Amino acid sequence: MKEPMKQSDEATGSPSGVSRRKFLTYAGAIAGAGVIIASCHKKDDNVVAVQADIDLGSADQGLLNYAYLLQQLEAAFYETVVKYPYPGMTATEVGFFTNMRDHEYAHREFLKNYLTPTKAIPMVEVDFSSIDFNLKSSVMAKAKFFEETVTNALNGICKLLTFSDSLVLVTKMASVDARHSAIINDFITPGTFAESTDSNGMDATQDPQSSLDIVRKFFKRTISGIYLPKY
Amino acid sequence: MKIKNIIKGIENLEPAAFEQTEDRRSILKSFGAKIAAAAIPVIALSSKKSSAKTTDVLAESIVFALGITLMQEKFYLLATTQNVPWPPEVEANIKKIYKDKQAQNKYWTDVLVATGNTVPAPLSYNFALHNQLNDVFTNYSSFLLVAQVLEDVGVRMYGTAVLGLVTNKALRGDAINMRSANARHAAHIRLLRRNAGVDMMPWITGNNANTVIGEVIKGYQGEDNTMQGIYNITNLNGAKISFNAATEAFDEPMEKAEAELFIQGFTT
């Protein structure tokens, strides 16, 4: 299947009515166009070009990008929960979910700016096909899963960051996600707010590689974290 | 006990990593500490003497963390032994929090002992806040108010402790995980207080202490910050982020001077 015009739309933003010849003229004039033209000869080229892998990067930048990815996930989740409330969602529940959504917006937008446009990964489309937003138990279970996963991941990221300013900023966000996690736990089973703390009174933590493995399936693009720092 | 891991962490501390800490100077400044040339006597326990390059900033940060955790433990000890009239279903949850505090204090105390540092002497606390809250252990609402501020300040002081432990990955990780546990405790206490009729959420809105008592208000100074780095979080990038949300989304660290003032209000 060849869809050169679709590809040209993506690459140049030209209207779809433009002729192939004109496209080639256009393309010849822009930098890097050789790549686009070459790719037009391949099959399934649009898939390759549009669905490229995202690499989070290395060192602190990679860790911050991973935090950014996680906040994108949480923000998208609560946004959907509030937009499509399950039947019987109480006003109190709406209030809590809306607050949490807005905190995740704050985390997401802050990290996006802090990383700067050249270093931040793009917004990644989420895949929530495994979540039934019409069912309270499904929403609560996923909220618990996301909050625990993100709390543990942020704790892990904080352990690895080398630049103190970044450490402080992520630390400030990590405890707010821990607050969310505690409350969601209490909503599901009262008294389980700190079920994850160990015999030293410490909360759980997870290294970026293994936590990325369990959130990957919630994104429509493939995410690579192979260069992320390790414990 | 994780002492073995700690020692391992200290051994693994690369001198280069220590130097990578760009604002080491500001860490020292924030603790008012002198640069100590002498390593803490952990060397005696370590086979790699040359790599055990630490300053007393690490020990000072642990003592700083203990400053709030010891106070919390004492508070819950008194609460659980003086039979605060809380609803029966709350009892186990308070005891769980108390148990976590005991464990944290034991952990840090063991670290200080193992590294040859002085364990801070216990302070004499006044949870009645100098006769402003004499029913702190006989009235559920008063108990929750004090618990709330001790937990929130715990999160805040550990933010500073984490930064002070930045050069030691193992100890830093421990402080981060305790801070996270503290945030869980704080959220739960706040939920209890909300359920008891106070209009509040499990996160800190602005610098609202949800009380008029000055000693408690001191625990929230600076919590209304909306600037993170160089960015104002309110409506950042056009996203729908209110002032309240902007302040709630970040738990601000509490530095030494503020922390000392706060603790003074709770001591005799």
PDB file of N, CA and C in Angstrom, chain B residues 65-75 105 109 120-122 125:
ATOM      1  N   ALA B  65      16.085  15.049  60.218  1.00  0.00           N
ATOM      2  CA  ALA B  65      14.909  14.203  59.966  1.00  0.00           C
ATOM      3  C   ALA B  65      14.355  13.668  61.285  1.00  0.00           C
ATOM      4  N   LEU B  66      15.266  13.257  62.159  1.00  0.00           N
ATOM      5  CA  LEU B  66      14.832  12.747  63.463  1.00  0.00           C
ATOM      6  C   LEU B  66      14.103  13.821  64.268  1.00  0.00           C
ATOM      7  N   GLY B  67      14.430  15.072  64.007  1.00  0.00           N
ATOM      8  CA  GLY B  67      13.796  16.177  64.724  1.00  0.00           C
ATOM      9  C   GLY B  67      12.283  16.129  64.637  1.00  0.00           C
ATOM     10  N   ILE B  68      11.769  15.723  63.494  1.00  0.00           N
ATOM     11  CA  ILE B  68      10.312  15.626  63.363  1.00  0.00           C
ATOM     12  C   ILE B  68       9.823  14.204  63.674  1.00  0.00           C
ATOM     13  N   THR B  69      10.586  13.200  63.272  1.00  0.00           N
ATOM     14  CA  THR B  69      10.086  11.832  63.463  1.00  0.00           C
ATOM     15  C   THR B  69      10.012  11.456  64.944  1.00  0.00           C
ATOM     16  N   LEU B  70      10.986  11.905  65.723  1.00  0.00           N
ATOM     17  CA  LEU B  70      10.937  11.633  67.171  1.00  0.00           C
ATOM     18  C   LEU B  70       9.723  12.318  67.802  1.00  0.00           C
ATOM     19  N   MET B  71       9.445  13.524  67.347  1.00  0.00           N
ATOM     20  CA  MET B  71       8.289  14.254  67.875  1.00  0.00           C
ATOM     21  C   MET B  71       6.992  13.530  67.517  1.00  0.00           C
ATOM     22  N   GLN B  72       6.923  13.046  66.299  1.00  0.00           N
ATOM     23  CA  GLN B  72       5.736  12.305  65.859  1.00  0.00           C
ATOM     24  C   GLN B  72       5.544  11.037  66.706  1.00  0.00           C
ATOM     25  N   GLU B  73       6.647  10.324  66.913  1.00  0.00           N
ATOM     26  CA  GLU B  73       6.539   9.071  67.668  1.00  0.00           C
ATOM     27  C   GLU B  73       6.026   9.332  69.079  1.00  0.00           C
ATOM     28  N   LYS B  74       6.584  10.364  69.705  1.00  0.00           N
ATOM     29  CA  LYS B  74       6.166  10.700  71.063  1.00  0.00           C
ATOM     30  C   LYS B  74       4.681  11.077  71.089  1.00  0.00           C
ATOM     31  N   PHE B  75       4.269  11.816  70.078  1.00  0.00           N
ATOM     32  CA  PHE B  75       2.869  12.245  69.993  1.00  0.00           C
ATOM     33  C   PHE B  75       1.929  11.035  69.918  1.00  0.00           C
ATOM     34  N   ASN B 105      12.447   5.881  63.339  1.00  0.00           N
ATOM     35  CA  ASN B 105      13.379   6.375  64.359  1.00  0.00           C
ATOM     36  C   ASN B 105      14.443   5.339  64.693  1.00  0.00           C
ATOM     37  N   THR B 109      18.371   5.953  64.080  1.00  0.00           N
ATOM     38  CA  THR B 109      19.202   5.859  65.276  1.00  0.00           C
ATOM     39  C   THR B 109      20.290   4.813  65.068  1.00  0.00           C
ATOM     40  N   PRO B 120      20.576  12.277  68.810  1.00  0.00           N
ATOM     41  CA  PRO B 120      20.045  13.447  69.511  1.00  0.00           C
ATOM     42  C   PRO B 120      19.244  13.067  70.764  1.00  0.00           C
ATOM     43  N   ALA B 121      19.394  13.882  71.804  1.00  0.00           N
ATOM     44  CA  ALA B 121      18.655  13.645  73.046  1.00  0.00           C
ATOM     45  C   ALA B 121      17.183  13.995  72.826  1.00  0.00           C
ATOM     46  N   PRO B 122      16.286  13.240  73.457  1.00  0.00           N
ATOM     47  CA  PRO B 122      14.867  13.536  73.283  1.00  0.00           C
ATOM     48  C   PRO B 122      14.507  14.909  73.860  1.00  0.00           C
ATOM     49  N   TYR B 125       8.342  17.745  74.967  1.00  0.00           N
ATOM     50  CA  TYR B 125       7.310  18.322  74.098  1.00  0.00           C
ATOM     51  C   TYR B 125       6.114  18.869  74.870  1.00  0.00           C
TER      52      TYR B 125
END
